[in-house]
CSV table of C-alpha atoms and ligand atoms in Angstrom, one decimal:
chain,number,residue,atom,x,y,z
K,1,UNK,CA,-25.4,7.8,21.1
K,2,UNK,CA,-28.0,9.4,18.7
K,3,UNK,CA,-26.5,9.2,15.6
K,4,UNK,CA,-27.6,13.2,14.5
K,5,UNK,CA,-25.7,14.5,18.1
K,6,UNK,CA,-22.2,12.4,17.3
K,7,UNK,CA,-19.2,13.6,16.0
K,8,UNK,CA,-19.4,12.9,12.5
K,9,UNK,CA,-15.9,12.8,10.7
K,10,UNK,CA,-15.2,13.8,7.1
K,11,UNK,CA,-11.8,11.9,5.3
K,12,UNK,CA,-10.0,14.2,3.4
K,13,UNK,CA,-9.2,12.2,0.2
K,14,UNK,CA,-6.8,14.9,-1.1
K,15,UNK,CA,-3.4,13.0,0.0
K,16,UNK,CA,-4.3,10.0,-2.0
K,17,UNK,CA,-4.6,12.0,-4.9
K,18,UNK,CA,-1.4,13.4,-4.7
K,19,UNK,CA,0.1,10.3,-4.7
K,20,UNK,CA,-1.1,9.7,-7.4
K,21,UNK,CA,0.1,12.9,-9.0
K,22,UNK,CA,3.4,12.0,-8.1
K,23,UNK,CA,3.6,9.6,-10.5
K,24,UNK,CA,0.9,10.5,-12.8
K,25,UNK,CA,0.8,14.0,-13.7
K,26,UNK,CA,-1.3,15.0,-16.8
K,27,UNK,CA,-2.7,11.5,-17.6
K,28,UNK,CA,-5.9,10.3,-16.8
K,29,UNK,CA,-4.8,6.9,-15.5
K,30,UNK,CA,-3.1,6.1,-12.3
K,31,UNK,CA,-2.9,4.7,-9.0
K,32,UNK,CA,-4.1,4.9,-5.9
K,33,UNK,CA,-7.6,6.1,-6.8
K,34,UNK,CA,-9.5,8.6,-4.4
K,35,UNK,CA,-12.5,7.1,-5.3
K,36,UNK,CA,-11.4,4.1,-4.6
K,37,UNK,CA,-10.3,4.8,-1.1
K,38,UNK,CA,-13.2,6.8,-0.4
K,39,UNK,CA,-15.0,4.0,-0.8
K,40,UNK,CA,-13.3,2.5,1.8
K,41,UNK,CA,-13.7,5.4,4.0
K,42,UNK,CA,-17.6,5.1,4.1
K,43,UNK,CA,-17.7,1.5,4.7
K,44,UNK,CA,-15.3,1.9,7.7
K,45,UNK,CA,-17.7,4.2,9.3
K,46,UNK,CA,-16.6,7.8,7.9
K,47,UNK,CA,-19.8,10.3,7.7
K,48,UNK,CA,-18.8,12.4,4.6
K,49,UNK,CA,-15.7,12.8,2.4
K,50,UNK,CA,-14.2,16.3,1.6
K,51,UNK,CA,-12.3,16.7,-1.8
K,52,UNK,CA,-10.5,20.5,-2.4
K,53,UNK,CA,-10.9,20.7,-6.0
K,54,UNK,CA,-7.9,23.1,-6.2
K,55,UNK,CA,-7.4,26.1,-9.2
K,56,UNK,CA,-4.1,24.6,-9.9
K,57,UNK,CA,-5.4,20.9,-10.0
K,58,UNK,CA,-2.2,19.7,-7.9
K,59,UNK,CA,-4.1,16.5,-6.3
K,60,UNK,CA,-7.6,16.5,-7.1
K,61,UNK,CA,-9.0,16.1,-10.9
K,62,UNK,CA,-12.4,17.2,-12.6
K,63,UNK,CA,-13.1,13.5,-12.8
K,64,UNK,CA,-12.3,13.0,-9.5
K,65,UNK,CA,-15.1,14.6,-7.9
K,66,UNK,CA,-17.9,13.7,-10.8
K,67,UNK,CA,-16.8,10.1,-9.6
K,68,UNK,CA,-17.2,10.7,-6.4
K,69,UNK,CA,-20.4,12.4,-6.9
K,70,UNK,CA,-21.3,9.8,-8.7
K,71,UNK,CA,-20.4,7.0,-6.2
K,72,UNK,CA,-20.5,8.2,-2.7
K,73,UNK,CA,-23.3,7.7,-0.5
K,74,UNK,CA,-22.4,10.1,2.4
K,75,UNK,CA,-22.5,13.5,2.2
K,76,UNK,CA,-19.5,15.4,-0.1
K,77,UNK,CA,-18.2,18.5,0.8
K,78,UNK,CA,-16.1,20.2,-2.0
K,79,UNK,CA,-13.8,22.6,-1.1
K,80,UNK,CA,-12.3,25.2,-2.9
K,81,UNK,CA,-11.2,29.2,-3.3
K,82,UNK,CA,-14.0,31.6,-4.0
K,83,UNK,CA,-13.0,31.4,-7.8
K,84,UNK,CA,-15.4,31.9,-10.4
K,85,UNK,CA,-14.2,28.7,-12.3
K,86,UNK,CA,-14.5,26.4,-9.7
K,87,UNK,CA,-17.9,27.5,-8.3
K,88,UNK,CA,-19.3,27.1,-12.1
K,89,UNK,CA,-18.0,23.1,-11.5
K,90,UNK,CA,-19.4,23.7,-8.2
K,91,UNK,CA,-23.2,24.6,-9.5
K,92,UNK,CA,-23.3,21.9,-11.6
K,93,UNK,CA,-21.7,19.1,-9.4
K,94,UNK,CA,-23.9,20.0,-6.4
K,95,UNK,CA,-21.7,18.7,-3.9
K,96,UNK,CA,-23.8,18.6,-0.6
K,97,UNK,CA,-21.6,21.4,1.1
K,98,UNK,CA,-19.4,23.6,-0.4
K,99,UNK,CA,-16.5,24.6,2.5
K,100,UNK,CA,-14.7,27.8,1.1
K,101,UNK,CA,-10.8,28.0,1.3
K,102,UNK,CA,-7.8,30.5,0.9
K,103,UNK,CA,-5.7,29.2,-1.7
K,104,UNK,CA,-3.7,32.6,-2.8
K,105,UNK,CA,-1.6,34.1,-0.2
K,106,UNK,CA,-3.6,37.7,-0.6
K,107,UNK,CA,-6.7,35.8,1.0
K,108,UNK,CA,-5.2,34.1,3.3
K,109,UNK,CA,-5.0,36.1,7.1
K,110,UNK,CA,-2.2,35.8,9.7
K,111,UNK,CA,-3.6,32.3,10.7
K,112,UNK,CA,-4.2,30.8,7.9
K,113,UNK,CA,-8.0,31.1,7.7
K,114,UNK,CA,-10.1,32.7,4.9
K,115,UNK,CA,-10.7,36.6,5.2
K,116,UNK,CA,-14.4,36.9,5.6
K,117,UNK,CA,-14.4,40.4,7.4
K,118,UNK,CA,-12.3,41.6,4.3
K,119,UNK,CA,-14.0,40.0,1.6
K,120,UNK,CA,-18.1,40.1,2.9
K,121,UNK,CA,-19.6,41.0,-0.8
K,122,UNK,CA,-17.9,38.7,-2.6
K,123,UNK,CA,-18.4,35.6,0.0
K,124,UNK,CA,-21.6,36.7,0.1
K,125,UNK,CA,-22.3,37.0,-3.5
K,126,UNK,CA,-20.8,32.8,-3.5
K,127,UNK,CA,-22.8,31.9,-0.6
K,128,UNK,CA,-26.1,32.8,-2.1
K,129,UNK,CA,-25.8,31.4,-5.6
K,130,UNK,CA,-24.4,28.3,-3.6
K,131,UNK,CA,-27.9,28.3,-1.7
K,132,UNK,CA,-30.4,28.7,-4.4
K,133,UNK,CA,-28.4,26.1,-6.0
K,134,UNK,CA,-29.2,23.8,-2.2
K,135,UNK,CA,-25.7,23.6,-1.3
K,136,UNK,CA,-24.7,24.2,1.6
K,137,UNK,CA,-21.5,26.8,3.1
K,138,UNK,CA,-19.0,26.4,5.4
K,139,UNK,CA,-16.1,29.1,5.7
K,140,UNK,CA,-13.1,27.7,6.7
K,141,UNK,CA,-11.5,30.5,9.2
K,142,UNK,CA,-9.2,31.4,11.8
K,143,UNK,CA,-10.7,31.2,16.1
K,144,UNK,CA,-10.7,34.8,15.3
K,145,UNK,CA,-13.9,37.0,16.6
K,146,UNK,CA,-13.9,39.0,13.5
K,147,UNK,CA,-13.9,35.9,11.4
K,148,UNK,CA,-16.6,34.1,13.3
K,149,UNK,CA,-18.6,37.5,13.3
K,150,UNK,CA,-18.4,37.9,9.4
K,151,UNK,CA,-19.1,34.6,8.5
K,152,UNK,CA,-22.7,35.2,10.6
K,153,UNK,CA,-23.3,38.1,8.3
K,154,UNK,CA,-22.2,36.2,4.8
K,155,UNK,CA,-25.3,34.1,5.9
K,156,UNK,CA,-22.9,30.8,6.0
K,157,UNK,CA,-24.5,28.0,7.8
K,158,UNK,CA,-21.4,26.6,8.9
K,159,UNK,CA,-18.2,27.5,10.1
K,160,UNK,CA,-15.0,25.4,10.1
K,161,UNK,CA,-12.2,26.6,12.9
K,162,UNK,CA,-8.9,25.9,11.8
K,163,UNK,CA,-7.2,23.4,13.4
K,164,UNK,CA,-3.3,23.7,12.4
K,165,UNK,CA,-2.3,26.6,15.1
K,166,UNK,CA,-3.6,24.5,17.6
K,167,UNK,CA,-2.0,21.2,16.1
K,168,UNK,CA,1.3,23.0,15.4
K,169,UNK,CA,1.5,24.3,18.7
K,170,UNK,CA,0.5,20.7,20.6
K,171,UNK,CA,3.6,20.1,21.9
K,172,UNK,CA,4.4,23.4,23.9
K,173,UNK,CA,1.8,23.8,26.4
K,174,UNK,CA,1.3,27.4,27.3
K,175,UNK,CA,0.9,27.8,23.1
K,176,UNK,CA,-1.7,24.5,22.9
K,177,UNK,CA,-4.1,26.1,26.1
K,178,UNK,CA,-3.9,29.2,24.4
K,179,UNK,CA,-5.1,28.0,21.0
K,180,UNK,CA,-7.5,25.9,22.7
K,181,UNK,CA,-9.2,28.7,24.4
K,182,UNK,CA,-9.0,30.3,20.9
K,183,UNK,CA,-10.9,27.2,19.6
K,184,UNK,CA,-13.5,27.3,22.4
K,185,UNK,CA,-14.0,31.1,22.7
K,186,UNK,CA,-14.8,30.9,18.6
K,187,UNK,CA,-16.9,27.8,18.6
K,188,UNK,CA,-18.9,29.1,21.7
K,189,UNK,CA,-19.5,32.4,19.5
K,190,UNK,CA,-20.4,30.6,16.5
K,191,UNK,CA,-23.2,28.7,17.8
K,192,UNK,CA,-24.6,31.6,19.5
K,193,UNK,CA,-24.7,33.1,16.2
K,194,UNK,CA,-26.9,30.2,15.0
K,195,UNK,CA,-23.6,29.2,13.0
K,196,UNK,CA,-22.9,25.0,13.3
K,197,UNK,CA,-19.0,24.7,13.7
K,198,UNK,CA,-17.0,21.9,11.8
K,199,UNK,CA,-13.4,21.9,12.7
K,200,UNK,CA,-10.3,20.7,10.4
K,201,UNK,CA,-6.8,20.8,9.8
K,202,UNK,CA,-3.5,19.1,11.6
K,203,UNK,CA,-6.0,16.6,13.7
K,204,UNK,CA,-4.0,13.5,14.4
K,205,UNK,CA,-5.0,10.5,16.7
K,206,UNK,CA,-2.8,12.0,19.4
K,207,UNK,CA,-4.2,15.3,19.8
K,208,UNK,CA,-7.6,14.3,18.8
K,209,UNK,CA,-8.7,13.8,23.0
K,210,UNK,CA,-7.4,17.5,24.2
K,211,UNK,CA,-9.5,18.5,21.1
K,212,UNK,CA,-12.3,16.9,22.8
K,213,UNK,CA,-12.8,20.1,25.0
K,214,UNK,CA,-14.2,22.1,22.1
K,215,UNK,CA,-17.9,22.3,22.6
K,216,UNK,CA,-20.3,22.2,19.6
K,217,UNK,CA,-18.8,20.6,16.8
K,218,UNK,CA,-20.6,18.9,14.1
K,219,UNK,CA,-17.9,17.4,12.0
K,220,UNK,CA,-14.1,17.1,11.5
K,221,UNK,CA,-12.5,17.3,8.3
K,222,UNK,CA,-9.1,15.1,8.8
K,223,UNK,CA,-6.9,13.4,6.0
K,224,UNK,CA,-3.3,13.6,6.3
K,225,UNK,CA,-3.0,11.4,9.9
K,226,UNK,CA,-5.2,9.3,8.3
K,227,UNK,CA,-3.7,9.2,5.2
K,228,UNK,CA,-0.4,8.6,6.8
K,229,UNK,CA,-1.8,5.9,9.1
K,230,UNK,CA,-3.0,3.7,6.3
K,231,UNK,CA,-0.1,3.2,4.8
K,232,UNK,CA,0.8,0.6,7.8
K,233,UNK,CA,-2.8,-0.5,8.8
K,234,UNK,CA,-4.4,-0.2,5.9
K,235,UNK,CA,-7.2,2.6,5.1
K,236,UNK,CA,-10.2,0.7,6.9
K,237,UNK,CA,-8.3,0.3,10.0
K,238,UNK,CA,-7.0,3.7,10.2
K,239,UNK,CA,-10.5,5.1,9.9
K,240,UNK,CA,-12.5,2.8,12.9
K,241,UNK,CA,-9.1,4.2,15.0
K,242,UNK,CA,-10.2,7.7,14.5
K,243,UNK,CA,-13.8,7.1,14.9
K,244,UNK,CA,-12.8,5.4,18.1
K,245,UNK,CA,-10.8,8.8,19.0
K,246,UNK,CA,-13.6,10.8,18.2
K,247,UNK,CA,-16.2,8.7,20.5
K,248,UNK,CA,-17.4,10.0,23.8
K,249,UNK,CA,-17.4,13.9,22.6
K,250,UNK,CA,-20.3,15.1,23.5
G,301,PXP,N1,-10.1,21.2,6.4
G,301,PXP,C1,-9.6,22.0,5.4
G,301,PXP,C2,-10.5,23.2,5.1
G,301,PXP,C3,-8.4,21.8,4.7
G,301,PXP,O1,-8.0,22.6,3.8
G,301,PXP,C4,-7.7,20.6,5.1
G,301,PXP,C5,-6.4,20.3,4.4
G,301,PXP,O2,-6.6,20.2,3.0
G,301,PXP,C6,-8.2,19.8,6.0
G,301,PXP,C7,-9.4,20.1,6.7
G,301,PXP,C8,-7.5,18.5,6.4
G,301,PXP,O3,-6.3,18.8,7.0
G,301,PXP,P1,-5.3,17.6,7.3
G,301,PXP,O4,-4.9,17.0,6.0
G,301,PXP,O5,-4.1,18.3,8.0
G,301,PXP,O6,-6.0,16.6,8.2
């Protein structure tokens, strides 16, 4: 397979962080590193690591994701809330894509998504100092029309569906077909838009194949299966297995 057509899959470093946290809250020392296992990441195959370089700084540190800028040789996508303290960082880090989050319940919408329709001037305002700066924007939202419609008009180049109805929902199957068809309806929308679609949250090596059936994705964004995995296989391992999940998506 061409490698510009495949399904490329971002690691989401975030939970080794917050291990870290755990034990190591307000010192600059500690293990494990998320540099470190990024590392790993990219020489098990992984296409890009995502670091959420949150307000509160629960997981992820300032020196976190200058190291990882630093060291990385895929692409980093930094994301965080529309927040004018972060997108300073964000200007001068020059991550290669910036994916915008909720992180405060009054921007959050029923599903969890960010709420472009309500917030169009200020996402816009972001998305256009993020692209005279070269970075690229991703929005992560709901399968929600509205959503995918807004994020056309913020001028993002990239959406990213959320994944965790549709992962919550997995095991009841009138719920997962529904949320699927919400996934495929959105993503179908999206790239008639001219929008690329990245998809993330919830994605685990089991429903990973019914996920298969959304059409157009670029990338997924996936850390805590991962994450989780590694802890018995070991980081390297537990990235080839969801490469190998992801293979045959076309
Ligand atoms: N994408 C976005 C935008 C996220 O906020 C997260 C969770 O931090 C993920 C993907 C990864 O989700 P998970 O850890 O459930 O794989």
């Amino acid at each position: 397979m061409r490698l510009d057509t495949m399904l490329k899959l971002g690691v989401n470093i975030d939970h080794v962080a917050t291990l870290r946290e755990a034990r190591y809250r307000g010192r600059n020392v500690g293990e494990p590193d998320p540099v470190a296992a990024a590392l790993i990441c990219e020489a098990a195959g992984a296409h890009g690591i995502t670091a959420h370089l949150r307000e509160d700084r629960r997981h992820i540190q300032d020196r976190d994701v200058w190291s990882l800028r630093e060291k990385i040789r895929t692409r980093l996508n930094l994301e965080m809330a529309n927040s004018p303290e972060i997108l300073a960082i964000a200007l001068k880090l020059k991550p290669d894509i910036v994916c915008l989050v909720p992180e405060r319940r009054q921007e959050v919408t029923t599903e969890g998504g960010l709420d472009v329709a309500g917030n169009t001037v200020a996402l816009t305002e972001t998305r256009k100092r993020l692209s005279d700066a070269g970075i690229e924007v991703s929005l992560f939202i709901a399968p929600d029309a509205a959503q995918v419609e807004a994020s056309a008009k913020v001028g993002a180049q990239f959406i990213e569906l959320h994944t965790g109805a549709f992962a919550e929902h997995f095991d009841q199957e009138r719920d997962r077909i529904r949320e699927l068809d919400r996934l495929v309806a959105a993503a179908n929308q999206a790239h008639g838009l001219g929008l690329k679609v990245n998809a993330g949250h919830g994605l685990n090596y089991r429903n990973l194949p019914t996920l298969h059936r959304v059409p157009h994705l670029v990338e997924l964004n996936i850390g805590h299966s991962i994450i989780s995995r590694a802890i018995t296989t070991g980081l390297a391992t537990a990235v080839k297995e969801m490469l190998a999940a992801m293979e045959g998506y076309r």
